[in-house]
PDB file of C-alpha atoms in Angstrom:
ATOM      1  CA  SER A   1      29.144  -3.339  12.802  1.00 53.00           C
ATOM      2  CA  LEU A   2      31.200  -0.279  14.141  1.00 61.00           C
ATOM      3  CA  VAL A   3      28.975   0.228  17.246  1.00 56.00           C
ATOM      4  CA  ALA A   4      30.937  -1.853  18.960  1.00 59.00           C
ATOM      5  CA  PRO A   5      34.877  -1.482  18.909  1.00 67.00           C
ATOM      6  CA  LEU A   6      34.389   1.888  18.823  1.00 62.00           C
ATOM      7  CA  GLY A   7      32.077   0.925  22.422  1.00 57.00           C
ATOM      8  CA  VAL A   8      34.788  -1.173  24.036  1.00 61.00           C
ATOM      9  CA  ILE A   9      38.136   1.607  22.676  1.00 73.00           C
ATOM     10  CA  PHE A  10      36.115   4.457  23.992  1.00 64.00           C
ATOM     11  CA  LEU A  11      34.009   3.232  26.915  1.00 70.00           C
ATOM     12  CA  GLY A  12      35.511   0.123  27.858  1.00 73.00           C
ATOM     13  CA  THR A  13      34.710  -4.292  27.233  1.00 76.00           C
ATOM     14  CA  LEU A  14      31.617  -4.718  29.249  1.00 74.00           C
ATOM     15  CA  LYS A  15      30.195  -0.779  28.779  1.00 70.00           C
ATOM     16  CA  GLY A  16      30.779  -1.051  25.107  1.00 67.00           C
ATOM     17  CA  ILE A  17      29.303  -4.440  24.817  1.00 74.00           C
ATOM     18  CA  LEU A  18      26.638  -3.035  26.437  1.00 75.00           C
ATOM     19  CA  VAL A  19      25.851   0.439  24.307  1.00 67.00           C
ATOM     20  CA  ALA A  20      26.056  -2.429  21.395  1.00 64.00           C
ATOM     21  CA  ILE A  21      23.073  -3.908  22.686  1.00 73.00           C
ATOM     22  CA  ILE A  22      21.307  -1.430  23.163  1.00 73.00           C
ATOM     23  CA  VAL A  23      21.637  -0.076  19.714  1.00 62.00           C
ATOM     24  CA  SER A  24      21.400  -3.035  17.994  1.00 64.00           C
ATOM     25  CA  MET A  25      17.848  -3.769  19.918  1.00 63.00           C
ATOM     26  CA  ALA A  26      16.776  -0.039  19.212  1.00 57.00           C
ATOM     27  CA  SER A  27      17.620  -0.677  15.084  1.00 55.00           C
ATOM     28  CA  LEU A  28      15.583  -3.807  15.559  1.00 54.00           C
ATOM     29  CA  THR A  29      12.894  -2.133  17.255  1.00 56.00           C
ATOM     30  CA  TYR A  30      12.889   0.704  14.648  1.00 53.00           C
ATOM     31  CA  GLN A  31      13.233  -1.804  11.295  1.00 51.00           C
ATOM     32  CA  VAL A  32       9.936  -3.754  12.877  1.00 53.00           C
ATOM     33  CA  VAL A  33       7.738  -0.766  13.505  1.00 52.00           C
ATOM     34  CA  SER A  34       8.792   1.371  10.632  1.00 56.00           C
ATOM     35  CA  SER A  35       8.668  -1.387   7.872  1.00 59.00           C
ATOM     36  CA  PRO A  36       6.475  -0.590   5.049  1.00 65.00           C
ATOM     37  CA  VAL A  37       3.513  -3.049   3.466  1.00 87.00           C
ATOM     38  CA  GLN A  38       4.518  -4.074   0.249  1.00 91.00           C
ATOM     39  CA  PHE A  39       1.865  -3.154  -2.791  1.00 94.00           C
ATOM     40  CA  LEU A  40       2.748  -5.653  -5.310  1.00 95.00           C
ATOM     41  CA  GLY A  41       2.608  -6.234  -8.835  1.00 95.00           C
ATOM     42  CA  ARG A  42       3.038  -9.385 -10.935  1.00 95.00           C
ATOM     43  CA  VAL A  43       5.913 -10.263 -13.552  1.00 93.00           C
ATOM     44  CA  PRO A  44       4.070 -10.778 -16.720  1.00 92.00           C
ATOM     45  CA  ASN A  45       3.474 -14.712 -17.770  1.00 89.00           C
ATOM     46  CA  SER A  46       5.026 -15.740 -14.368  1.00 93.00           C
ATOM     47  CA  ASN A  47       3.720 -16.498 -10.974  1.00 92.00           C
ATOM     48  CA  VAL A  48       6.177 -14.274  -9.199  1.00 94.00           C
ATOM     49  CA  PHE A  49       4.984 -11.431  -6.957  1.00 95.00           C
ATOM     50  CA  LEU A  50       7.340  -8.254  -6.687  1.00 94.00           C
ATOM     51  CA  PRO A  51       6.880  -4.544  -4.709  1.00 92.00           C
ATOM     52  CA  LEU A  52       5.837  -1.615  -6.454  1.00 89.00           C
ATOM     53  CA  SER A  53       7.925   0.451  -3.344  1.00 66.00           C
ATOM     54  CA  ASP A  54      10.581   2.830  -4.098  1.00 44.00           C
ATOM     55  CA  ALA A  55      12.433   0.189  -1.437  1.00 34.00           C
ATOM     56  CA  TYR A  56      12.865  -2.076  -4.263  1.00 41.00           C
ATOM     57  CA  SER A  57      12.682   0.479  -7.328  1.00 38.00           C
ATOM     58  CA  HIS A  58      15.647  -1.073  -9.521  1.00 37.00           C
ATOM     59  CA  SER A  59      13.757  -2.924 -12.518  1.00 38.00           C
ATOM     60  CA  LEU A  60      14.029  -6.399 -13.744  1.00 33.00           C
ATOM     61  CA  ALA A  61      15.998  -6.557 -15.846  1.00 33.00           C
ATOM     62  CA  GLY A  62      18.807  -4.488 -13.199  1.00 39.00           C
ATOM     63  CA  SER A  63      18.033  -7.230 -10.394  1.00 38.00           C
ATOM     64  CA  VAL A  64      18.454 -10.093 -13.540  1.00 33.00           C
ATOM     65  CA  ALA A  65      21.850  -8.438 -14.290  1.00 34.00           C
ATOM     66  CA  ALA A  66      22.828  -8.222 -10.471  1.00 39.00           C
ATOM     67  CA  GLY A  67      22.023 -11.863 -10.521  1.00 40.00           C
ATOM     68  CA  THR A  68      23.812 -15.187 -11.479  1.00 37.00           C
ATOM     69  CA  GLY A  69      25.597 -15.300 -14.649  1.00 41.00           C
ATOM     70  CA  ALA A  70      22.840 -17.601 -16.217  1.00 39.00           C
ATOM     71  CA  ALA A  71      20.498 -15.245 -15.125  1.00 36.00           C
ATOM     72  CA  SER A  72      21.973 -12.747 -16.800  1.00 38.00           C
ATOM     73  CA  SER A  73      22.612 -14.419 -19.992  1.00 41.00           C
ATOM     74  CA  ALA A  74      18.825 -15.110 -19.888  1.00 36.00           C
ATOM     75  CA  ALA A  75      18.035 -11.711 -19.697  1.00 36.00           C
ATOM     76  CA  GLY A  76      20.558 -11.026 -22.687  1.00 42.00           C
ATOM     77  CA  SER A  77      18.958 -14.130 -24.984  1.00 39.00           C
ATOM     78  CA  VAL A  78      15.056 -12.373 -24.277  1.00 34.00           C
ATOM     79  CA  ALA A  79      16.621  -9.457 -25.454  1.00 38.00           C
ATOM     80  CA  ALA A  80      17.680 -10.791 -28.235  1.00 41.00           C
ATOM     81  CA  GLY A  81      14.233 -12.250 -29.475  1.00 41.00           C
ATOM     82  CA  THR A  82      16.060 -15.808 -28.913  1.00 36.00           C
ATOM     83  CA  THR A  83      14.870 -16.943 -25.160  1.00 38.00           C
ATOM     84  CA  THR A  84      14.363 -20.401 -24.493  1.00 37.00           C
ATOM     85  CA  ALA A  85      12.339 -21.588 -21.605  1.00 36.00           C
ATOM     86  CA  ALA A  86      15.030 -22.522 -18.969  1.00 39.00           C
ATOM     87  CA  ALA A  87      16.739 -19.567 -19.523  1.00 41.00           C
ATOM     88  CA  ALA A  88      13.589 -16.645 -18.929  1.00 41.00           C
ATOM     89  CA  ALA A  89      12.833 -19.196 -16.005  1.00 43.00           C
ATOM     90  CA  ALA A  90      16.056 -18.735 -14.148  1.00 45.00           C
ATOM     91  CA  ALA A  91      15.784 -15.065 -14.948  1.00 47.00           C
ATOM     92  CA  ALA A  92      12.082 -15.127 -13.375  1.00 44.00           C
ATOM     93  CA  ALA A  93      13.852 -16.821  -9.922  1.00 46.00           C
ATOM     94  CA  ALA A  94      16.636 -14.698  -9.949  1.00 44.00           C
ATOM     95  CA  ALA A  95      14.924 -11.435 -10.026  1.00 45.00           C
ATOM     96  CA  ALA A  96      12.419 -13.364  -7.221  1.00 44.00           C
ATOM     97  CA  ALA A  97      15.611 -14.239  -5.028  1.00 44.00           C
ATOM     98  CA  ALA A  98      17.110 -10.350  -5.622  1.00 43.00           C
ATOM     99  CA  THR A  99      14.165  -9.245  -3.830  1.00 43.00           C
ATOM    100  CA  GLY A 100      13.911 -11.632  -1.176  1.00 44.00           C
ATOM    101  CA  ASP A 101      10.816 -13.234  -2.639  1.00 43.00           C
ATOM    102  CA  VAL A 102      12.771 -17.075  -2.268  1.00 38.00           C
ATOM    103  CA  ALA A 103       8.932 -19.231  -2.224  1.00 39.00           C
ATOM    104  CA  THR A 104       8.450 -17.793  -5.437  1.00 39.00           C
ATOM    105  CA  SER A 105      11.848 -17.904  -6.765  1.00 38.00           C
ATOM    106  CA  ALA A 106      12.147 -21.246  -6.445  1.00 36.00           C
ATOM    107  CA  ALA A 107       8.153 -21.338  -8.222  1.00 38.00           C
ATOM    108  CA  SER A 108       9.630 -19.486 -11.147  1.00 37.00           C
ATOM    109  CA  LEU A 109      12.095 -22.104 -12.577  1.00 34.00           C
ATOM    110  CA  SER A 110       9.021 -23.965 -13.701  1.00 33.00           C
ATOM    111  CA  LEU A 111       7.123 -20.878 -15.962  1.00 36.00           C
ATOM    112  CA  VAL A 112       6.973 -20.374 -19.153  1.00 33.00           C
ATOM    113  CA  PRO A 113       9.155 -18.054 -21.709  1.00 33.00           C
ATOM    114  CA  ALA A 114       8.903 -14.542 -20.150  1.00 37.00           C
ATOM    115  CA  SER A 115       7.732 -11.293 -22.111  1.00 37.00           C
ATOM    116  CA  PRO A 116       9.404  -8.693 -23.329  1.00 37.00           C
ATOM    117  CA  SER A 117       8.032  -6.508 -20.205  1.00 37.00           C
ATOM    118  CA  MET A 118       9.913  -8.896 -17.867  1.00 38.00           C
ATOM    119  CA  VAL A 119      13.309  -7.163 -19.229  1.00 38.00           C
ATOM    120  CA  ALA A 120      12.172  -4.355 -19.335  1.00 41.00           C
ATOM    121  CA  GLY A 121      11.094  -3.829 -15.268  1.00 61.00           C
ATOM    122  CA  GLU A 122       7.513  -3.604 -16.127  1.00 86.00           C
ATOM    123  CA  LEU A 123       5.030  -5.543 -13.206  1.00 93.00           C
ATOM    124  CA  GLU A 124       1.359  -5.847 -13.884  1.00 93.00           C
ATOM    125  CA  THR A 125      -1.676  -4.537 -11.907  1.00 94.00           C
ATOM    126  CA  PHE A 126      -5.216  -5.480 -11.528  1.00 96.00           C
ATOM    127  CA  GLU A 127      -7.914  -3.677 -12.233  1.00 95.00           C
ATOM    128  CA  GLY A 128     -10.115  -2.947  -8.621  1.00 96.00           C
ATOM    129  CA  LEU A 129      -8.103  -5.169  -6.830  1.00 97.00           C
ATOM    130  CA  LEU A 130      -5.124  -4.791  -4.471  1.00 96.00           C
ATOM    131  CA  LEU A 131      -2.016  -6.635  -3.546  1.00 97.00           C
ATOM    132  CA  ALA A 132      -0.423  -6.104   0.192  1.00 96.00           C
ATOM    133  CA  ARG A 133       1.914  -7.793   1.781  1.00 94.00           C
ATOM    134  CA  PHE A 134       3.601  -7.728   5.226  1.00 87.00           C
ATOM    135  CA  GLU A 135       7.379  -8.598   5.973  1.00 79.00           C
ATOM    136  CA  GLY A 136       7.562  -9.939   9.929  1.00 78.00           C
ATOM    137  CA  ARG A 137       5.235 -10.546  12.813  1.00 79.00           C
ATOM    138  CA  ILE A 138       2.287  -8.205  12.852  1.00 83.00           C
ATOM    139  CA  PHE A 139       2.422  -6.695  16.847  1.00 80.00           C
ATOM    140  CA  PHE A 140       1.351  -3.520  18.337  1.00 79.00           C
ATOM    141  CA  ALA A 141       4.174  -1.779  17.624  1.00 78.00           C
ATOM    142  CA  ASN A 142       3.554  -1.685  14.212  1.00 80.00           C
ATOM    143  CA  ALA A 143       0.136  -2.513  13.864  1.00 84.00           C
ATOM    144  CA  GLN A 144      -1.313   1.022  13.780  1.00 85.00           C
ATOM    145  CA  SER A 145       1.329   1.874  10.978  1.00 85.00           C
ATOM    146  CA  ILE A 146      -0.262  -0.774   8.438  1.00 89.00           C
ATOM    147  CA  GLN A 147      -3.810   0.024   9.380  1.00 89.00           C
ATOM    148  CA  GLU A 148      -2.720   3.599   7.940  1.00 90.00           C
ATOM    149  CA  GLN A 149      -1.054   2.802   4.826  1.00 90.00           C
ATOM    150  CA  LEU A 150      -3.326   0.442   4.242  1.00 93.00           C
ATOM    151  CA  ARG A 151      -6.343   2.942   4.725  1.00 93.00           C
ATOM    152  CA  GLN A 152      -4.537   5.753   2.263  1.00 93.00           C
ATOM    153  CA  ALA A 153      -4.168   3.371  -0.250  1.00 93.00           C
ATOM    154  CA  LEU A 154      -7.660   2.069  -0.720  1.00 95.00           C
ATOM    155  CA  ALA A 155      -9.169   5.544   0.140  1.00 94.00           C
ATOM    156  CA  ASP A 156      -9.211   6.758  -3.592  1.00 91.00           C
ATOM    157  CA  GLY A 157     -12.098   3.890  -3.713  1.00 92.00           C
ATOM    158  CA  SER A 158     -10.295   2.414  -6.869  1.00 94.00           C
ATOM    159  CA  TYR A 159     -10.498  -1.126  -5.456  1.00 96.00           C
ATOM    160  CA  SER A 160     -13.443  -3.855  -4.684  1.00 96.00           C
ATOM    161  CA  VAL A 161     -10.968  -6.182  -3.450  1.00 97.00           C
ATOM    162  CA  LEU A 162      -8.122  -6.070  -1.073  1.00 97.00           C
ATOM    163  CA  ILE A 163      -6.155  -8.882  -0.838  1.00 97.00           C
ATOM    164  CA  LEU A 164      -3.489  -9.646   2.158  1.00 96.00           C
ATOM    165  CA  ASP A 165      -0.844 -12.137   1.255  1.00 96.00           C
ATOM    166  CA  LEU A 166       0.584 -13.330   5.030  1.00 95.00           C
ATOM    167  CA  SER A 167       2.938 -16.346   4.033  1.00 94.00           C
ATOM    168  CA  THR A 168       5.931 -13.897   5.343  1.00 91.00           C
ATOM    169  CA  THR A 169       3.909 -13.370   8.475  1.00 90.00           C
ATOM    170  CA  PRO A 170       4.845 -15.799  11.575  1.00 90.00           C
ATOM    171  CA  ASP A 171       2.080 -14.782  14.037  1.00 88.00           C
ATOM    172  CA  VAL A 172      -0.474 -11.977  14.602  1.00 88.00           C
ATOM    173  CA  GLU A 173      -0.424 -10.268  18.020  1.00 85.00           C
ATOM    174  CA  TYR A 174      -3.859  -9.403  19.640  1.00 85.00           C
ATOM    175  CA  THR A 175      -3.356  -5.703  19.298  1.00 81.00           C
ATOM    176  CA  ALA A 176      -2.664  -6.461  15.175  1.00 84.00           C
ATOM    177  CA  LEU A 177      -5.920  -8.440  15.207  1.00 89.00           C
ATOM    178  CA  THR A 178      -7.842  -5.580  16.511  1.00 88.00           C
ATOM    179  CA  ALA A 179      -6.690  -3.196  13.801  1.00 87.00           C
ATOM    180  CA  LEU A 180      -7.229  -5.833  11.330  1.00 88.00           C
ATOM    181  CA  ILE A 181     -11.049  -6.397  12.843  1.00 91.00           C
ATOM    182  CA  LEU A 182     -11.267  -2.194  11.936  1.00 91.00           C
ATOM    183  CA  THR A 183      -9.575  -2.060   8.938  1.00 91.00           C
ATOM    184  CA  GLU A 184     -12.195  -5.014   7.863  1.00 92.00           C
ATOM    185  CA  ALA A 185     -14.901  -3.084   9.611  1.00 93.00           C
ATOM    186  CA  ARG A 186     -14.034   0.065   7.980  1.00 93.00           C
ATOM    187  CA  GLU A 187     -13.026  -1.190   3.606  1.00 94.00           C
ATOM    188  CA  SER A 188     -16.743  -3.478   3.797  1.00 92.00           C
ATOM    189  CA  GLU A 189     -18.926  -0.096   4.676  1.00 92.00           C
ATOM    190  CA  ALA A 190     -16.746   1.334   0.918  1.00 93.00           C
ATOM    191  CA  GLY A 191     -17.270  -1.645  -0.630  1.00 94.00           C
ATOM    192  CA  VAL A 192     -14.124  -3.102  -0.251  1.00 96.00           C
ATOM    193  CA  GLU A 193     -13.930  -6.847   0.311  1.00 96.00           C
ATOM    194  CA  ILE A 194     -10.438  -8.305   1.847  1.00 96.00           C
ATOM    195  CA  TRP A 195      -8.932 -11.719   1.458  1.00 97.00           C
ATOM    196  CA  LEU A 196      -6.478 -13.953   2.585  1.00 96.00           C
ATOM    197  CA  SER A 197      -3.530 -15.547   0.914  1.00 97.00           C
ATOM    198  CA  GLY A 198      -1.388 -17.733   2.706  1.00 96.00           C
ATOM    199  CA  ALA A 199      -1.850 -17.804   6.344  1.00 95.00           C
ATOM    200  CA  ASN A 200      -0.327 -20.224   8.738  1.00 95.00           C
ATOM    201  CA  ARG A 201      -2.496 -22.267  10.613  1.00 95.00           C
ATOM    202  CA  ARG A 202      -1.691 -20.330  13.853  1.00 93.00           C
ATOM    203  CA  ILE A 203      -3.131 -17.318  11.892  1.00 93.00           C
ATOM    204  CA  ARG A 204      -5.407 -18.975  10.650  1.00 94.00           C
ATOM    205  CA  GLU A 205      -6.640 -20.628  14.541  1.00 94.00           C
ATOM    206  CA  ALA A 206      -6.287 -16.359  16.103  1.00 92.00           C
ATOM    207  CA  LEU A 207      -8.497 -15.459  13.857  1.00 93.00           C
ATOM    208  CA  SER A 208     -11.083 -17.880  13.620  1.00 93.00           C
ATOM    209  CA  ARG A 209     -11.801 -16.726  17.106  1.00 92.00           C
ATOM    210  CA  THR A 210     -12.530 -13.038  15.767  1.00 92.00           C
ATOM    211  CA  SER A 211     -15.449 -11.462  13.882  1.00 91.00           C
ATOM    212  CA  LEU A 212     -12.763 -11.652  11.054  1.00 91.00           C
ATOM    213  CA  ALA A 213     -13.620 -15.530  10.817  1.00 92.00           C
ATOM    214  CA  PRO A 214     -15.426 -14.654   7.264  1.00 92.00           C
ATOM    215  CA  ILE A 215     -12.412 -14.116   5.960  1.00 92.00           C
ATOM    216  CA  LEU A 216     -11.492 -17.408   6.255  1.00 92.00           C
ATOM    217  CA  ALA A 217     -14.287 -19.010   4.077  1.00 92.00           C
ATOM    218  CA  PRO A 218     -13.856 -20.947   1.002  1.00 91.00           C
ATOM    219  CA  GLY A 219     -13.984 -17.979  -1.749  1.00 93.00           C
ATOM    220  CA  ARG A 220     -11.553 -15.512   0.347  1.00 96.00           C
ATOM    221  CA  SER A 221      -8.536 -17.296   1.865  1.00 96.00           C
ATOM    222  CA  PHE A 222      -6.466 -18.843  -0.104  1.00 97.00           C
ATOM    223  CA  ALA A 223      -3.142 -21.178  -0.111  1.00 96.00           C
ATOM    224  CA  SER A 224      -0.972 -19.264  -2.486  1.00 97.00           C
ATOM    225  CA  LEU A 225      -1.399 -15.185  -3.285  1.00 97.00           C
ATOM    226  CA  GLU A 226      -1.277 -16.981  -7.160  1.00 97.00           C
ATOM    227  CA  LEU A 227      -4.431 -18.854  -6.353  1.00 97.00           C
ATOM    228  CA  ALA A 228      -5.818 -15.846  -5.433  1.00 97.00           C
ATOM    229  CA  VAL A 229      -5.475 -13.591  -7.792  1.00 97.00           C
ATOM    230  CA  ALA A 230      -6.238 -16.553 -10.106  1.00 96.00           C
ATOM    231  CA  ASN A 231      -9.847 -16.751  -8.553  1.00 97.00           C
ATOM    232  CA  TYR A 232      -9.898 -13.021  -9.048  1.00 97.00           C
ATOM    233  CA  LEU A 233      -9.420 -13.072 -12.572  1.00 96.00           C
ATOM    234  CA  GLU A 234     -12.180 -16.144 -13.066  1.00 96.00           C
ATOM    235  CA  ARG A 235     -14.681 -14.101 -10.835  1.00 95.00           C
ATOM    236  CA  ASN A 236     -13.999 -10.304 -13.001  1.00 94.00           C
ATOM    237  CA  PRO A 237     -13.139 -11.931 -17.043  1.00 92.00           C
ATOM    238  CA  ALA A 238     -13.339  -8.457 -18.141  1.00 89.00           C
ATOM    239  CA  CYS A 239     -10.670  -6.810 -15.478  1.00 90.00           C
ATOM    240  CA  SER A 240      -8.168  -5.107 -17.381  1.00 87.00           C
ATOM    241  CA  ILE A 241      -4.647  -5.632 -16.521  1.00 89.00           C
ATOM    242  CA  SER A 242      -2.130  -2.476 -16.906  1.00 87.00           C
ATOM    243  CA  LEU A 243       1.706  -3.042 -16.622  1.00 81.00           C
ATOM    244  CA  CYS A 244       3.986  -0.092 -14.894  1.00 69.00           C
ATOM    245  CA  GLU A 245       7.886  -0.292 -13.869  1.00 65.00           C
ATOM    246  CA  PRO A 246       8.509  -0.275  -9.934  1.00 57.00           C
ATOM    247  CA  VAL A 247       8.637   3.469  -8.783  1.00 55.00           C
TER     248      VAL A 247
END
């Protein structure tokens, strides 16, 4: 934010503005290219999914405390053992909003009362299931990075299903499609099935013209991450659910 005024002071108006534009574009490009894949966990007793990455290392309790007064009051009532359904829902919505998860923050207003795990900042993870979310457009500049992050996350062989949440991804460029095709082929050989959630019509049409078309079949493509996880748990009733804190 200081580049423009400093540039104008030291370089003059036109050169200063030009330098500010170049710096802004470089910064934006870096953010897009280096943005990590977000690996998710679920807030207990909710349909809210939050990142486990250190970029979101604050606990849900901290998020609620930093939120609105209504959410702070709800968190306090949970600690006192007198939580109402409305207060818990407000806390969950504020927690999601605090991490930028606008869609799930609205949905969380209809949730059942939260458990103490929610206030402690714990998230649920599921045996054999990896949840990954992409933020923004997938294109040639970040496709390789995304592919590598997924490869590393799946390297230990402990997952049978990878759900790619595309609800915040507007489109997928050709080079990125190629990277996804390679990822799907590699993980399929390793026994990992890839599912999709939240893919818009543009992405679905692009995938339908590639070897990734089987991913769009019922049972592998879902309207939301909540439905995808519910389907996985229905197919795997013996699946264990673990609680962990964001790290």
